[in-house]
Short mmCIF file of C-alpha atoms in Angstrom, two decimals:
data_model
loop_
_atom_site.label_atom_id
_atom_site.label_comp_id
_atom_site.label_asym_id
_atom_site.label_seq_id
_atom_site.Cartn_x
_atom_site.Cartn_y
_atom_site.Cartn_z
CA MET N 1 -0.05 0.06 -0.09
CA ILE N 2 2.87 2.28 0.72
CA ALA N 3 4.35 1.76 -2.80
CA ASN N 4 0.83 2.34 -4.44
CA ARG N 5 0.54 5.82 -3.15
CA ASN N 6 3.56 7.03 -5.46
CA LEU N 7 2.26 5.75 -8.57
CA LEU N 8 0.94 7.91 -11.23
CA ILE N 9 -2.05 5.48 -11.88
CA PRO N 10 -2.84 3.73 -8.62
CA ILE N 11 -3.43 0.00 -8.80
CA PRO N 12 -6.14 -1.34 -6.66
CA THR N 13 -5.15 -3.67 -3.70
CA PRO N 14 -6.79 -6.83 -3.05
CA VAL N 15 -8.77 -5.41 -0.12
CA THR N 16 -10.26 -2.66 -2.43
CA THR N 17 -11.03 -5.10 -5.08
CA ALA N 18 -12.83 -7.42 -2.60
CA ALA N 19 -14.74 -4.59 -1.24
CA ALA N 20 -15.73 -3.45 -4.72
CA PHE N 21 -17.04 -6.90 -5.62
CA GLY N 22 -18.90 -7.06 -2.29
CA ARG N 23 -20.59 -3.99 -3.27
CA MET N 24 -21.40 -5.21 -6.96
CA ILE N 25 -22.63 -8.77 -5.93
CA THR N 26 -25.44 -6.99 -3.66
CA ASP N 27 -26.64 -4.87 -6.43
CA PRO N 28 -29.73 -6.49 -8.30
CA ALA N 29 -28.66 -4.94 -11.85
CA CYS N 30 -25.30 -6.69 -11.39
CA LEU N 31 -27.13 -10.11 -10.60
CA LEU N 32 -29.39 -9.67 -13.41
CA ALA N 33 -26.58 -9.04 -15.88
CA ALA N 34 -24.64 -11.82 -14.83
CA GLY N 35 -27.68 -14.19 -14.68
CA SER N 36 -28.55 -13.20 -18.35
CA SER N 37 -24.98 -13.48 -19.67
CA VAL N 38 -25.04 -17.20 -18.01
CA LEU N 39 -28.28 -17.92 -19.88
CA ARG N 40 -27.03 -16.68 -23.20
CA ILE N 41 -23.81 -18.74 -22.83
CA LEU N 42 -25.70 -21.87 -21.85
CA ALA N 43 -28.03 -21.04 -24.84
CA GLY N 44 -25.01 -20.94 -27.13
CA PHE N 45 -23.83 -24.23 -25.90
CA VAL N 46 -27.14 -25.94 -26.48
CA CYS N 47 -27.46 -24.56 -29.92
CA ALA N 48 -23.87 -25.73 -30.84
CA MET N 49 -24.73 -29.30 -29.42
CA ILE N 50 -28.05 -29.41 -31.53
CA ILE N 51 -26.43 -28.20 -34.72
CA GLY N 52 -23.45 -30.44 -34.15
CA THR N 53 -25.43 -33.48 -33.74
CA VAL N 54 -27.60 -32.71 -36.74
CA MET N 55 -24.81 -31.93 -39.00
CA ALA N 56 -23.17 -35.30 -37.80
CA VAL N 57 -26.10 -37.26 -38.61
CA ILE N 58 -26.33 -35.65 -42.08
CA SER N 59 -22.73 -36.21 -42.79
CA VAL N 60 -22.99 -39.99 -41.94
CA ARG N 61 -26.27 -40.50 -43.88
CA PHE N 62 -25.10 -38.41 -46.95
CA LYS N 63 -21.63 -39.31 -47.93
CA PHE N 64 -21.20 -36.22 -49.99
CA VAL N 65 -21.74 -34.01 -47.14
CA GLY N 66 -19.27 -35.76 -45.04
CA ALA N 67 -16.68 -35.40 -47.98
CA LEU N 68 -17.57 -31.66 -48.16
CA PHE N 69 -16.90 -31.21 -44.55
CA SER N 70 -13.96 -33.53 -44.30
CA PRO N 71 -11.13 -30.80 -45.23
CA LEU N 72 -12.63 -28.50 -42.55
CA LEU N 73 -12.59 -31.40 -39.95
CA GLN N 74 -8.96 -32.24 -40.87
CA ILE N 75 -7.99 -28.69 -40.16
CA ILE N 76 -9.73 -28.49 -37.01
CA ARG N 77 -8.16 -31.72 -35.81
#
């Protein structure tokens, strides 16, 4: 803390960071924003799983689709 006083741009200490986090976590707007972010992330994962499963079934059923996506899959692997 002594070294922090002489800086041109003060760096927050762990104590001030924890205090700010404590104030933020009790704010309903912060909780709403964090909750909506978590829901959007989960929705993205679910959509990716559904699209991936559908594309896997289609590429197994139709060989030309599998051949079409094969170079892309090789790059990803």
